[in-house]
Amino acid sequence: MQHAGYSTFMGGKWHLWGLPGDREWGFDEHCLYGALCVDAIANEEWVARYDGPWYPWNGSTRDVLAQKTGLSGPYATWHPMIIKNGEFFDTTPDDFGPDILCDAAIEFARRKSDEKEPFFIYYAEHLTHDPYTSMRDPDNPTVETEPGMESNVRYMDHVIGVLVNSLKEMGVWDNTVLFVAGDNPSAILGKGAASEIGAHVPLIIAGGDKWVRWQGATGCLTDLADIYPTCLDLAGLSTEEFPDLDGHSLRPLLDGDTDYSRPWIFSYVGGMYRMIRNRDYCLDGLNQLWRCNDSGNPFTFNLVDETEISDDAKQARLKLEAALERLPLPPERVIQSSAAAKGNLRTN
């Protein structure tokens, strides 16, 4: 994006080495949750300076937060550790991480808008994430909500709304594309499973009419590997210069091609377990074949009985296995133990 003339900003979670401002990563500015950045936690000066709570993993309101006892990491919601452009940023008990991140992204966008510069923002919010703490009440910032998944989801919706409305107020929304996606389901509903339950997350693409032809919900198959080439395409960069990319640009879909879809999509967990699916079937990380349906709800998919498998299902398995052969294999120890692990995934 920098090569295409964009100013770049990264905010929120950073689970990679270094900081986003390091030359290798290519972000001009950043605002991070220190709790979710390995290099921040490893910085003894920043840890000593931070006087806020640490994740206890046993409570969900500020009243029961643990003290600095080495558990997990600094908080990311109330009184968070914040790192801005490589510098420690002091916060107070009433400062709220999601608002700090949202304000930082808006401030960056406003500055670049005023300068008539195109900008790219990677906004990695930690909501929703256990322990699902209380949120600010969007209608009354002096009041806390009840803790829980619902209040976390509602506040995530709130900050996205604040961001979109700010872009509209700046006059740049009509020339903006917004991608909103989850990274995995909740811990009790498939997180870490190489299956449709573990890999199927929402993806919403919105923006100005110049870029997005509204279609509502689609049956398009896509995966997160497609986001990078899509951004390159929208920025006017040729994806042919990057032959090693696995993803495909979603530009045809955004241009209104309702028939656009990937023939199959692929996901893996830690390089060990792999899953692949096409429109009608999914082959999960334990080599189980599932019959998909148009609902898109993986909990309604049906496990194929291999003792009574139809010709259609046999052909589907062969095609999916052939596609997997062109992709990297998991370690041999995983292949050998997969049969013993079949009890770890839902089977009906």
Coordinates of C-alpha atoms in Angstrom, one line a residue:
M1 CA 0.0 0.0 0.0
Q2 CA 2.9 2.3 0.7
H3 CA 4.2 1.6 -2.8
A4 CA 0.9 2.8 -4.2
G5 CA 1.2 6.1 -2.3
Y6 CA -0.9 5.2 0.8
S7 CA -0.1 6.3 4.3
T8 CA -0.5 3.3 6.6
F9 CA -1.7 2.9 10.2
M10 CA -2.0 -0.2 12.3
G11 CA -3.9 -0.3 15.6
G12 CA -4.9 -2.9 18.3
K13 CA -3.7 -6.4 18.6
W14 CA -0.2 -7.2 17.3
H15 CA 0.8 -10.9 17.7
L16 CA 3.9 -10.7 15.5
W17 CA 7.5 -9.9 16.4
G18 CA 8.8 -6.4 16.7
L19 CA 6.5 -3.3 16.3
P20 CA 4.4 -2.3 13.3
G21 CA 6.7 0.7 12.8
D22 CA 9.7 -1.5 12.1
R23 CA 10.9 -1.2 8.6
E24 CA 10.0 -4.8 7.8
W25 CA 6.3 -4.3 8.5
G26 CA 5.6 -1.1 6.6
F27 CA 3.3 0.9 8.9
D28 CA 3.9 4.6 9.1
E29 CA 2.0 4.9 12.5
H30 CA 0.6 2.6 15.1
C31 CA -1.4 2.5 18.3
L32 CA -1.2 -0.8 20.1
Y33 CA -2.7 -2.6 23.0
G34 CA 0.5 -3.4 24.9
A35 CA -1.2 -6.5 26.5
L36 CA -1.4 -8.0 23.0
C37 CA 2.1 -7.3 21.8
V38 CA 4.9 -9.6 22.7
D39 CA 7.6 -7.0 22.4
A40 CA 5.7 -4.6 24.7
I41 CA 5.4 -7.2 27.4
A42 CA 9.1 -8.0 27.0
N43 CA 10.0 -4.3 27.5
E44 CA 10.9 -4.1 31.2
E45 CA 10.8 -0.3 31.3
W46 CA 7.2 -0.2 29.9
V47 CA 6.0 -3.0 32.3
A48 CA 7.5 -1.2 35.3
R49 CA 5.9 2.1 34.2
Y50 CA 2.4 0.5 33.6
D51 CA 0.3 0.9 36.8
G52 CA -2.9 -0.6 35.5
P53 CA -4.5 -4.1 36.1
W54 CA -3.4 -7.4 34.6
Y55 CA -5.7 -10.0 33.2
P56 CA -6.7 -12.4 36.0
W57 CA -8.9 -14.6 33.7
N58 CA -11.2 -15.1 36.7
G59 CA -13.3 -12.0 36.7
S60 CA -15.0 -9.7 34.3
T61 CA -15.4 -6.3 36.0
R62 CA -12.8 -3.8 37.2
D63 CA -13.6 -4.6 40.9
V64 CA -12.0 -8.1 40.7
L65 CA -9.0 -7.5 38.5
A66 CA -5.7 -9.0 39.7
Q67 CA -2.7 -6.9 40.6
K68 CA 0.6 -7.1 38.7
T69 CA 1.4 -10.7 39.6
G70 CA 2.8 -11.8 36.2
L71 CA -0.5 -13.3 35.1
S72 CA -1.1 -13.2 31.4
G73 CA -0.6 -9.5 30.6
P74 CA -1.7 -5.9 31.1
Y75 CA -5.3 -5.1 30.5
A76 CA -6.6 -4.0 27.1
T77 CA -10.0 -2.4 28.0
W78 CA -10.0 -0.4 31.3
H79 CA -6.8 1.4 32.1
P80 CA -4.9 -0.3 29.2
M81 CA -1.3 -0.4 28.4
I82 CA -1.0 1.7 25.1
I83 CA 2.0 2.0 22.8
K84 CA 1.9 4.8 20.2
N85 CA 4.5 4.9 17.5
G86 CA 7.0 3.0 19.6
E87 CA 6.4 5.1 22.8
F88 CA 4.7 4.2 26.0
F89 CA 1.4 6.2 26.5
D90 CA 0.1 6.8 30.0
T91 CA -3.5 5.9 30.8
T92 CA -5.8 6.2 33.9
P93 CA -8.3 3.9 35.4
D94 CA -11.1 5.6 33.5
D95 CA -9.4 5.3 30.1
F96 CA -11.0 2.8 27.8
G97 CA -9.0 0.9 25.3
P98 CA -11.5 0.5 22.4
D99 CA -12.2 4.3 22.5
I100 CA -8.4 5.1 22.5
L101 CA -7.9 2.9 19.5
C102 CA -10.9 4.3 17.6
D103 CA -9.9 7.9 18.3
A104 CA -6.3 7.1 17.1
A105 CA -7.6 5.7 13.9
I106 CA -9.9 8.6 13.3
E107 CA -7.3 11.1 14.1
F108 CA -4.9 9.5 11.6
A109 CA -7.7 9.4 8.9
R110 CA -8.7 13.0 9.5
R111 CA -5.1 14.2 9.2
K112 CA -4.5 12.3 6.0
S113 CA -7.9 13.4 4.6
D114 CA -7.0 17.1 5.3
E115 CA -3.7 16.5 3.5
K116 CA -5.5 14.9 0.6
E117 CA -3.5 11.7 1.0
P118 CA -4.9 8.2 0.5
F119 CA -4.7 6.1 3.6
F120 CA -4.8 2.4 4.7
I121 CA -5.9 1.4 8.2
Y122 CA -5.5 -2.1 9.7
Y123 CA -7.7 -2.0 12.7
A124 CA -7.2 -5.1 14.9
E125 CA -9.7 -4.7 17.7
H126 CA -9.5 -7.2 20.6
L127 CA -13.2 -7.2 21.1
T128 CA -14.8 -9.6 21.6
H129 CA -12.5 -11.6 23.8
D130 CA -12.7 -13.3 27.2
P131 CA -13.0 -12.5 30.0
Y132 CA -15.7 -10.4 28.3
T133 CA -15.4 -7.5 30.7
S134 CA -17.9 -4.7 31.3
M135 CA -18.0 -2.0 28.6
R136 CA -18.7 1.7 28.5
D137 CA -22.4 2.4 27.9
P138 CA -22.4 4.0 24.4
D139 CA -25.4 6.1 25.4
N140 CA -23.9 7.2 28.8
P141 CA -20.1 7.0 28.9
T142 CA -20.0 7.5 32.7
V143 CA -21.8 4.1 33.2
E144 CA -20.5 0.6 32.8
T145 CA -22.6 -2.2 31.1
E146 CA -23.0 -5.6 32.4
P147 CA -20.1 -7.9 31.4
G148 CA -20.6 -10.6 28.8
M149 CA -20.4 -11.4 25.1
E150 CA -23.4 -9.3 24.2
S151 CA -22.1 -6.1 25.6
N152 CA -18.7 -6.7 23.9
V153 CA -20.4 -7.3 20.5
R154 CA -22.6 -4.2 21.0
Y155 CA -19.5 -2.0 21.8
M156 CA -17.6 -3.4 18.8
D157 CA -20.6 -2.4 16.7
H158 CA -20.6 1.1 18.3
V159 CA -16.9 1.8 17.6
I160 CA -17.3 0.7 13.9
G161 CA -20.3 3.1 13.7
V162 CA -18.2 5.9 15.1
L163 CA -15.4 5.2 12.6
V164 CA -17.8 5.1 9.6
N165 CA -19.7 8.2 10.7
S166 CA -16.4 10.0 11.1
L167 CA -15.3 9.0 7.6
K168 CA -18.6 10.3 6.2
E169 CA -18.1 13.6 8.1
M170 CA -14.6 13.9 6.6
G171 CA -16.2 13.5 3.1
V172 CA -14.1 10.4 2.3
W173 CA -16.6 7.5 2.9
D174 CA -17.7 7.4 -0.8
N175 CA -14.0 6.7 -1.7
T176 CA -13.5 4.1 1.0
V177 CA -13.7 0.3 1.3
L178 CA -14.3 -1.2 4.7
F179 CA -13.6 -4.8 5.5
V180 CA -15.0 -6.2 8.8
A181 CA -14.1 -9.8 9.7
G182 CA -13.7 -12.0 12.7
D183 CA -10.6 -14.1 13.3
N184 CA -12.2 -17.2 14.9
P185 CA -15.3 -18.3 16.8
S186 CA -15.6 -18.2 20.6
A187 CA -13.6 -20.6 22.7
I188 CA -16.5 -22.9 23.3
L189 CA -17.8 -22.9 19.7
G190 CA -14.9 -24.3 17.7
K191 CA -11.9 -22.1 18.2
G192 CA -8.8 -23.9 17.2
A193 CA -10.7 -26.6 15.2
A194 CA -9.8 -27.2 11.6
S195 CA -13.4 -27.5 10.5
E196 CA -16.1 -25.4 9.1
I197 CA -17.2 -24.6 12.7
G198 CA -13.7 -23.3 13.5
A199 CA -13.0 -21.4 10.2
H200 CA -16.4 -19.9 9.3
V201 CA -16.5 -16.3 10.5
P202 CA -18.4 -13.2 9.3
L203 CA -17.1 -11.0 6.5
I204 CA -18.7 -7.7 5.7
I205 CA -17.5 -5.4 2.9
A206 CA -19.0 -2.0 2.6
G207 CA -18.1 1.4 1.3
G208 CA -18.8 4.0 -1.3
D209 CA -20.5 3.3 -4.6
K210 CA -17.3 3.8 -6.5
W211 CA -16.0 0.6 -5.0
V212 CA -18.8 -1.6 -3.6
R213 CA -21.9 -2.6 -5.5
W214 CA -24.4 -3.5 -2.8
Q215 CA -25.5 -7.1 -3.0
G216 CA -26.6 -8.1 0.5
A217 CA -25.7 -11.6 1.7
T218 CA -23.9 -13.7 -1.0
G219 CA -23.1 -17.4 -1.3
C220 CA -19.6 -16.5 -2.4
L221 CA -16.8 -18.7 -1.1
T222 CA -13.8 -16.7 0.0
D223 CA -11.1 -16.8 2.7
L224 CA -8.9 -14.3 4.5
A225 CA -6.0 -15.0 2.0
D226 CA -8.1 -13.0 -0.5
I227 CA -8.0 -9.7 1.5
Y228 CA -4.4 -8.9 0.6
P229 CA -4.7 -9.3 -3.2
T230 CA -8.0 -7.4 -3.0
C231 CA -6.4 -4.5 -1.3
L232 CA -3.5 -4.5 -3.9
D233 CA -6.1 -4.6 -6.7
L234 CA -8.1 -1.7 -5.3
A235 CA -4.9 0.3 -4.8
G236 CA -4.0 -0.1 -8.5
L237 CA -1.2 -2.6 -7.9
S238 CA -0.9 -5.7 -10.1
T239 CA -1.3 -8.9 -8.3
E240 CA 0.7 -10.6 -11.1
E241 CA 3.8 -9.1 -9.5
F242 CA 3.2 -11.4 -6.5
P243 CA 3.0 -14.9 -8.0
D244 CA 3.3 -16.6 -4.6
L245 CA 0.0 -15.2 -3.3
D246 CA -2.5 -17.9 -2.5
G247 CA -5.5 -15.5 -2.4
H248 CA -7.5 -14.1 -5.2
S249 CA -8.9 -10.5 -5.6
L250 CA -12.5 -10.1 -4.7
R251 CA -12.8 -7.1 -7.1
P252 CA -15.2 -9.0 -9.4
L253 CA -17.6 -9.5 -6.5
L254 CA -17.3 -5.9 -5.4
D255 CA -18.0 -4.8 -9.0
G256 CA -21.3 -6.6 -8.9
D257 CA -20.5 -10.1 -10.4
T258 CA -23.0 -12.1 -8.4
D259 CA -21.7 -15.4 -9.8
Y260 CA -18.2 -14.8 -8.5
S261 CA -16.9 -17.5 -6.1
R262 CA -13.7 -19.4 -5.3
P263 CA -14.0 -23.1 -6.4
W264 CA -12.7 -24.1 -3.0
I265 CA -11.3 -22.4 0.2
F266 CA -8.7 -23.7 2.6
S267 CA -7.8 -23.1 6.3
Y268 CA -5.3 -24.6 8.7
V269 CA -4.5 -24.4 12.4
G270 CA -0.9 -23.9 13.4
G271 CA 0.4 -25.7 10.3
M272 CA -0.9 -28.9 11.7
Y273 CA -4.6 -29.5 10.9
R274 CA -6.1 -28.5 7.6
M275 CA -9.6 -28.2 6.2
I276 CA -10.9 -27.5 2.7
R277 CA -14.4 -27.0 1.3
N278 CA -16.2 -26.3 -1.9
R279 CA -19.8 -25.2 -2.3
D280 CA -21.3 -28.5 -1.2
Y281 CA -18.8 -30.4 0.9
C282 CA -16.2 -29.8 3.6
L283 CA -13.3 -32.1 4.4
D284 CA -12.1 -31.3 8.0
G285 CA -8.8 -31.7 9.8
L286 CA -9.7 -35.2 11.0
N287 CA -10.5 -36.3 7.4
Q288 CA -14.2 -36.3 8.0
L289 CA -16.4 -35.3 5.1
W290 CA -19.4 -33.0 5.7
R291 CA -22.4 -32.2 3.5
C292 CA -22.9 -28.4 3.5
N293 CA -26.1 -26.6 2.9
D294 CA -27.2 -23.1 1.7
S295 CA -27.9 -21.9 5.3
G296 CA -24.2 -21.2 5.8
N297 CA -24.6 -22.4 9.4
P298 CA -22.0 -25.1 10.0
F299 CA -23.9 -26.5 12.9
T300 CA -26.5 -27.7 10.5
F301 CA -24.1 -29.5 8.2
N302 CA -24.3 -33.3 8.1
L303 CA -21.5 -35.7 8.6
V304 CA -21.2 -38.1 5.7
D305 CA -21.4 -41.8 6.7
E306 CA -18.4 -43.3 5.0
T307 CA -20.0 -46.8 5.1
E308 CA -23.0 -45.5 3.0
I309 CA -21.3 -42.8 1.0
S310 CA -23.0 -41.7 -2.3
D311 CA -21.2 -41.4 -5.6
D312 CA -21.6 -37.6 -5.4
A313 CA -19.9 -37.5 -2.0
K314 CA -17.1 -39.9 -3.3
Q315 CA -16.4 -37.5 -6.2
A316 CA -16.4 -34.5 -3.9
R317 CA -13.9 -36.2 -1.5
L318 CA -11.6 -37.0 -4.4
K319 CA -11.6 -33.4 -5.7
L320 CA -11.0 -32.0 -2.3
E321 CA -8.2 -34.4 -1.6
A322 CA -6.6 -33.6 -5.0
A323 CA -6.6 -29.9 -4.1
L324 CA -5.0 -30.7 -0.7
E325 CA -2.2 -32.6 -2.5
R326 CA -1.0 -29.3 -4.0
L327 CA -0.8 -27.7 -0.5
P328 CA 1.8 -28.2 2.2
L329 CA 1.3 -31.3 4.3
P330 CA 0.9 -31.2 8.1
P331 CA 3.6 -32.9 10.2
E332 CA 3.7 -36.7 10.0
R333 CA 3.0 -37.0 13.7
V334 CA -0.3 -35.2 13.1
I335 CA -1.3 -37.4 10.2
Q336 CA -0.6 -40.5 12.3
S337 CA -2.5 -39.3 15.3
S338 CA -5.6 -37.9 13.5
A339 CA -7.6 -41.1 13.8
A340 CA -7.2 -41.2 17.6
A341 CA -8.3 -37.5 17.8
K342 CA -11.7 -37.9 16.1
G343 CA -13.5 -37.5 19.4
N344 CA -12.3 -33.9 19.6
L345 CA -14.8 -32.7 16.9
R346 CA -18.5 -32.8 16.8
T347 CA -19.7 -35.8 14.8
N348 CA -23.4 -35.1 14.3

